PDB file of C-alpha atoms in Angstrom:
ATOM      1  CA  MET E   1     -99.298-244.368 -73.965  1.00 60.00           C
ATOM      2  CA  SER E   2     -98.258-240.791 -73.538  1.00 58.00           C
ATOM      3  CA  SER E   3     -95.372-239.326 -75.476  1.00 59.00           C
ATOM      4  CA  ALA E   4     -93.448-238.826 -72.201  1.00 58.00           C
ATOM      5  CA  VAL E   5     -93.618-242.562 -71.415  1.00 52.00           C
ATOM      6  CA  ILE E   6     -92.555-243.447 -74.971  1.00 56.00           C
ATOM      7  CA  ALA E   7     -89.649-241.009 -74.716  1.00 53.00           C
ATOM      8  CA  ARG E   8     -88.524-242.584 -71.406  1.00 59.00           C
ATOM      9  CA  VAL E   9     -88.750-246.113 -72.838  1.00 48.00           C
ATOM     10  CA  ALA E  10     -86.761-245.036 -75.898  1.00 51.00           C
ATOM     11  CA  ALA E  11     -84.113-243.326 -73.745  1.00 53.00           C
ATOM     12  CA  THR E  12     -83.794-246.447 -71.584  1.00 53.00           C
ATOM     13  CA  ALA E  13     -83.396-248.650 -74.667  1.00 50.00           C
ATOM     14  CA  VAL E  14     -80.668-246.364 -76.058  1.00 49.00           C
ATOM     15  CA  ALA E  15     -78.838-246.348 -72.715  1.00 51.00           C
ATOM     16  CA  CYS E  16     -79.003-250.170 -72.473  1.00 48.00           C
ATOM     17  CA  GLY E  17     -77.660-250.456 -76.012  1.00 49.00           C
ATOM     18  CA  ALA E  18     -74.727-248.177 -75.155  1.00 45.00           C
ATOM     19  CA  VAL E  19     -73.873-250.243 -72.066  1.00 42.00           C
ATOM     20  CA  LEU E  20     -73.995-253.485 -74.062  1.00 41.00           C
ATOM     21  CA  ALA E  21     -71.834-252.033 -76.840  1.00 44.00           C
ATOM     22  CA  THR E  22     -69.240-250.926 -74.290  1.00 42.00           C
ATOM     23  CA  ALA E  23     -69.118-254.395 -72.771  1.00 41.00           C
ATOM     24  CA  VAL E  24     -68.703-256.060 -76.182  1.00 40.00           C
ATOM     25  CA  LEU E  25     -66.028-253.716 -77.623  1.00 39.00           C
ATOM     26  CA  PRO E  26     -63.059-254.833 -75.490  1.00 43.00           C
ATOM     27  CA  ALA E  27     -63.654-258.477 -76.411  1.00 39.00           C
ATOM     28  CA  THR E  28     -63.886-257.558 -80.094  1.00 36.00           C
ATOM     29  CA  ALA E  29     -60.729-255.454 -79.885  1.00 38.00           C
ATOM     30  CA  ALA E  30     -58.828-258.332 -78.272  1.00 41.00           C
ATOM     31  CA  THR E  31     -59.971-260.676 -81.016  1.00 40.00           C
ATOM     32  CA  HIS E  32     -58.727-258.311 -83.725  1.00 37.00           C
ATOM     33  CA  ALA E  33     -55.390-257.865 -81.938  1.00 44.00           C
ATOM     34  CA  ASP E  34     -54.862-261.634 -81.982  1.00 52.00           C
ATOM     35  CA  LEU E  35     -55.549-262.074 -85.708  1.00 49.00           C
ATOM     36  CA  GLY E  36     -52.676-263.938 -87.314  1.00 54.00           C
ATOM     37  CA  ARG E  37     -51.739-265.742 -84.100  1.00 64.00           C
ATOM     38  CA  ALA E  38     -52.136-269.467 -83.952  1.00 69.00           C
ATOM     39  CA  HIS E  39     -54.150-270.730 -81.015  1.00 81.00           C
ATOM     40  CA  SER E  40     -51.936-272.787 -78.736  1.00 90.00           C
ATOM     41  CA  SER E  41     -51.676-273.914 -75.144  1.00 95.00           C
ATOM     42  CA  VAL E  42     -47.945-273.143 -75.276  1.00 98.00           C
ATOM     43  CA  VAL E  43     -46.955-269.690 -74.010  1.00 98.00           C
ATOM     44  CA  ILE E  44     -43.905-267.721 -72.963  1.00 98.00           C
ATOM     45  CA  GLY E  45     -43.612-267.827 -69.177  1.00 98.00           C
ATOM     46  CA  LYS E  46     -41.050-266.076 -67.026  1.00 98.00           C
ATOM     47  CA  VAL E  47     -38.137-264.211 -68.596  1.00 98.00           C
ATOM     48  CA  GLN E  48     -34.800-263.463 -66.955  1.00 97.00           C
ATOM     49  CA  ALA E  49     -33.226-261.110 -69.481  1.00 97.00           C
ATOM     50  CA  ASP E  50     -30.681-259.665 -67.059  1.00 96.00           C
ATOM     51  CA  SER E  51     -28.563-262.389 -65.507  1.00 95.00           C
ATOM     52  CA  PRO E  52     -27.719-261.657 -61.865  1.00 95.00           C
ATOM     53  CA  GLY E  53     -24.260-260.372 -61.086  1.00 92.00           C
ATOM     54  CA  LYS E  54     -21.551-259.187 -63.419  1.00 91.00           C
ATOM     55  CA  ASP E  55     -22.101-259.562 -67.177  1.00 93.00           C
ATOM     56  CA  ASP E  56     -18.768-261.247 -67.852  1.00 95.00           C
ATOM     57  CA  ARG E  57     -19.911-263.726 -70.565  1.00 93.00           C
ATOM     58  CA  SER E  58     -19.014-266.625 -68.308  1.00 95.00           C
ATOM     59  CA  ARG E  59     -20.937-269.862 -68.775  1.00 95.00           C
ATOM     60  CA  TRP E  60     -22.763-269.223 -65.486  1.00 96.00           C
ATOM     61  CA  SER E  61     -23.721-265.670 -66.448  1.00 97.00           C
ATOM     62  CA  LEU E  62     -24.897-266.593 -69.964  1.00 98.00           C
ATOM     63  CA  ASN E  63     -26.973-269.486 -68.644  1.00 98.00           C
ATOM     64  CA  ALA E  64     -28.575-267.242 -66.026  1.00 98.00           C
ATOM     65  CA  GLU E  65     -30.227-265.417 -68.955  1.00 98.00           C
ATOM     66  CA  TRP E  66     -33.278-267.455 -70.008  1.00 98.00           C
ATOM     67  CA  VAL E  67     -36.859-267.573 -71.254  1.00 98.00           C
ATOM     68  CA  GLU E  68     -39.396-270.146 -70.104  1.00 98.00           C
ATOM     69  CA  VAL E  69     -41.753-271.833 -72.549  1.00 98.00           C
ATOM     70  CA  VAL E  70     -44.783-273.335 -70.796  1.00 98.00           C
ATOM     71  CA  ASN E  71     -47.373-275.891 -71.894  1.00 98.00           C
ATOM     72  CA  THR E  72     -50.577-274.830 -70.114  1.00 98.00           C
ATOM     73  CA  SER E  73     -52.653-277.810 -71.198  1.00 97.00           C
ATOM     74  CA  HIS E  74     -52.648-281.426 -70.042  1.00 97.00           C
ATOM     75  CA  ARG E  75     -51.696-282.697 -73.521  1.00 97.00           C
ATOM     76  CA  PRO E  76     -48.065-282.991 -74.669  1.00 97.00           C
ATOM     77  CA  VAL E  77     -46.750-280.763 -77.479  1.00 97.00           C
ATOM     78  CA  ASN E  78     -43.775-281.509 -79.733  1.00 97.00           C
ATOM     79  CA  LEU E  79     -41.717-278.298 -80.084  1.00 98.00           C
ATOM     80  CA  LYS E  80     -39.562-279.635 -82.954  1.00 98.00           C
ATOM     81  CA  ASN E  81     -38.697-276.740 -85.307  1.00 98.00           C
ATOM     82  CA  TRP E  82     -40.464-274.125 -83.167  1.00 98.00           C
ATOM     83  CA  THR E  83     -38.424-270.933 -82.775  1.00 98.00           C
ATOM     84  CA  LEU E  84     -37.772-268.360 -80.072  1.00 98.00           C
ATOM     85  CA  THR E  85     -36.534-265.020 -81.411  1.00 98.00           C
ATOM     86  CA  ASP E  86     -35.517-261.668 -79.920  1.00 98.00           C
ATOM     87  CA  ALA E  87     -36.101-258.214 -81.437  1.00 97.00           C
ATOM     88  CA  ASP E  88     -32.691-258.365 -83.177  1.00 97.00           C
ATOM     89  CA  ARG E  89     -33.712-261.676 -84.817  1.00 97.00           C
ATOM     90  CA  HIS E  90     -31.361-263.929 -82.857  1.00 98.00           C
ATOM     91  CA  THR E  91     -33.195-267.216 -83.314  1.00 98.00           C
ATOM     92  CA  TYR E  92     -33.163-270.442 -81.348  1.00 98.00           C
ATOM     93  CA  ARG E  93     -34.719-273.451 -83.115  1.00 98.00           C
ATOM     94  CA  PHE E  94     -35.980-276.259 -80.902  1.00 98.00           C
ATOM     95  CA  GLY E  95     -34.860-279.787 -81.686  1.00 97.00           C
ATOM     96  CA  HIS E  96     -37.101-282.745 -80.955  1.00 95.00           C
ATOM     97  CA  LEU E  97     -38.538-281.796 -77.566  1.00 97.00           C
ATOM     98  CA  ARG E  98     -41.798-283.215 -76.264  1.00 97.00           C
ATOM     99  CA  LEU E  99     -43.144-280.760 -73.716  1.00 98.00           C
ATOM    100  CA  ALA E 100     -45.453-282.739 -71.433  1.00 97.00           C
ATOM    101  CA  GLY E 101     -48.701-281.307 -70.101  1.00 97.00           C
ATOM    102  CA  HIS E 102     -48.236-278.530 -67.533  1.00 98.00           C
ATOM    103  CA  GLN E 103     -44.476-278.653 -68.060  1.00 98.00           C
ATOM    104  CA  LYS E 104     -42.056-275.829 -68.778  1.00 98.00           C
ATOM    105  CA  VAL E 105     -38.634-275.675 -70.362  1.00 98.00           C
ATOM    106  CA  ARG E 106     -36.042-272.942 -69.867  1.00 98.00           C
ATOM    107  CA  VAL E 107     -34.196-271.770 -72.956  1.00 98.00           C
ATOM    108  CA  HIS E 108     -30.769-270.639 -71.690  1.00 98.00           C
ATOM    109  CA  THR E 109     -28.501-268.404 -73.761  1.00 98.00           C
ATOM    110  CA  GLY E 110     -25.203-270.155 -73.020  1.00 98.00           C
ATOM    111  CA  ILE E 111     -23.714-273.589 -73.448  1.00 98.00           C
ATOM    112  CA  GLY E 112     -24.969-276.767 -71.793  1.00 97.00           C
ATOM    113  CA  ARG E 113     -26.477-280.213 -72.271  1.00 97.00           C
ATOM    114  CA  ASP E 114     -30.145-280.192 -73.293  1.00 97.00           C
ATOM    115  CA  THR E 115     -32.671-281.942 -71.043  1.00 97.00           C
ATOM    116  CA  VAL E 116     -36.479-281.954 -70.907  1.00 95.00           C
ATOM    117  CA  ARG E 117     -36.345-279.035 -68.429  1.00 98.00           C
ATOM    118  CA  ASP E 118     -33.453-276.960 -69.833  1.00 98.00           C
ATOM    119  CA  VAL E 119     -32.209-276.330 -73.373  1.00 98.00           C
ATOM    120  CA  TYR E 120     -29.258-274.210 -74.449  1.00 98.00           C
ATOM    121  CA  GLN E 121     -28.728-271.842 -77.379  1.00 98.00           C
ATOM    122  CA  ASN E 122     -24.964-272.534 -77.226  1.00 98.00           C
ATOM    123  CA  ARG E 123     -24.089-268.853 -77.595  1.00 98.00           C
ATOM    124  CA  ARG E 124     -21.047-267.062 -76.234  1.00 97.00           C
ATOM    125  CA  ALA E 125     -22.770-263.651 -76.137  1.00 97.00           C
ATOM    126  CA  TYR E 126     -25.951-262.366 -74.513  1.00 97.00           C
ATOM    127  CA  VAL E 127     -29.176-262.406 -76.543  1.00 97.00           C
ATOM    128  CA  TRP E 128     -31.823-260.640 -74.466  1.00 97.00           C
ATOM    129  CA  ASP E 129     -31.552-256.890 -73.954  1.00 96.00           C
ATOM    130  CA  ASN E 130     -31.700-256.071 -70.239  1.00 93.00           C
ATOM    131  CA  TYR E 131     -33.696-252.876 -70.771  1.00 93.00           C
ATOM    132  CA  ARG E 132     -35.989-253.471 -73.748  1.00 96.00           C
ATOM    133  CA  ASP E 133     -36.687-256.504 -75.902  1.00 98.00           C
ATOM    134  CA  THR E 134     -39.390-258.830 -77.208  1.00 98.00           C
ATOM    135  CA  ALA E 135     -39.357-262.615 -77.149  1.00 98.00           C
ATOM    136  CA  THR E 136     -41.410-264.174 -79.947  1.00 98.00           C
ATOM    137  CA  LEU E 137     -42.385-267.847 -79.988  1.00 98.00           C
ATOM    138  CA  ARG E 138     -43.362-269.338 -83.367  1.00 98.00           C
ATOM    139  CA  ASN E 139     -44.591-272.834 -84.166  1.00 98.00           C
ATOM    140  CA  ASN E 140     -43.098-275.144 -86.804  1.00 97.00           C
ATOM    141  CA  HIS E 141     -45.209-273.400 -89.475  1.00 97.00           C
ATOM    142  CA  GLY E 142     -43.781-269.962 -88.601  1.00 98.00           C
ATOM    143  CA  ARG E 143     -47.017-268.711 -87.020  1.00 98.00           C
ATOM    144  CA  VAL E 144     -46.652-266.449 -83.979  1.00 98.00           C
ATOM    145  CA  ILE E 145     -47.797-268.325 -80.890  1.00 98.00           C
ATOM    146  CA  ASP E 146     -46.893-265.823 -78.167  1.00 98.00           C
ATOM    147  CA  THR E 147     -44.824-262.707 -77.498  1.00 98.00           C
ATOM    148  CA  GLU E 148     -43.485-261.171 -74.320  1.00 97.00           C
ATOM    149  CA  SER E 149     -42.047-257.644 -74.227  1.00 97.00           C
ATOM    150  CA  TRP E 150     -40.324-255.697 -71.486  1.00 96.00           C
ATOM    151  CA  GLY E 151     -38.813-252.259 -71.009  1.00 90.00           C
ATOM    152  CA  HIS E 152     -39.737-248.812 -72.158  1.00 67.00           C
ATOM    153  CA  ARG E 153     -39.587-247.340 -75.635  1.00 58.00           C
ATOM    154  CA  GLY E 154     -37.774-244.240 -74.403  1.00 50.00           C
ATOM    155  CA  ARG E 155     -34.673-246.091 -73.192  1.00 44.00           C
TER     156      ARG E 155
END
């Protein structure tokens, strides 16, 4: 083989290696970002941090502020002693709640009667910042399961 052919083969091998490394890096980076998180089929779903209408601390307005917790698997999960926390460390602790497969529960800020679809923090003040906040869901061992953030740092 001539040195020109060897050089072309070597250049092709280096280029293929660079393409493969680029494809693998994002997956590796995602894995490192998730270190410390417990694997779970339960995630934070939709968030309504800004209740519609006037913020007058009425029962209706407080309960229109909510975070959904969703079970994405077909197996039930007991949320007893799981917590949902905002950036200011306001914490809601779930009681005995069996979240069936593919079911969601809304965690409302205000006062109400808990059901399998809606639970209430029984607060008389808003929890979630309308402009910037982070909801953190932890399991009964305190491990972070999921987070959801909104807003801009500059606000």
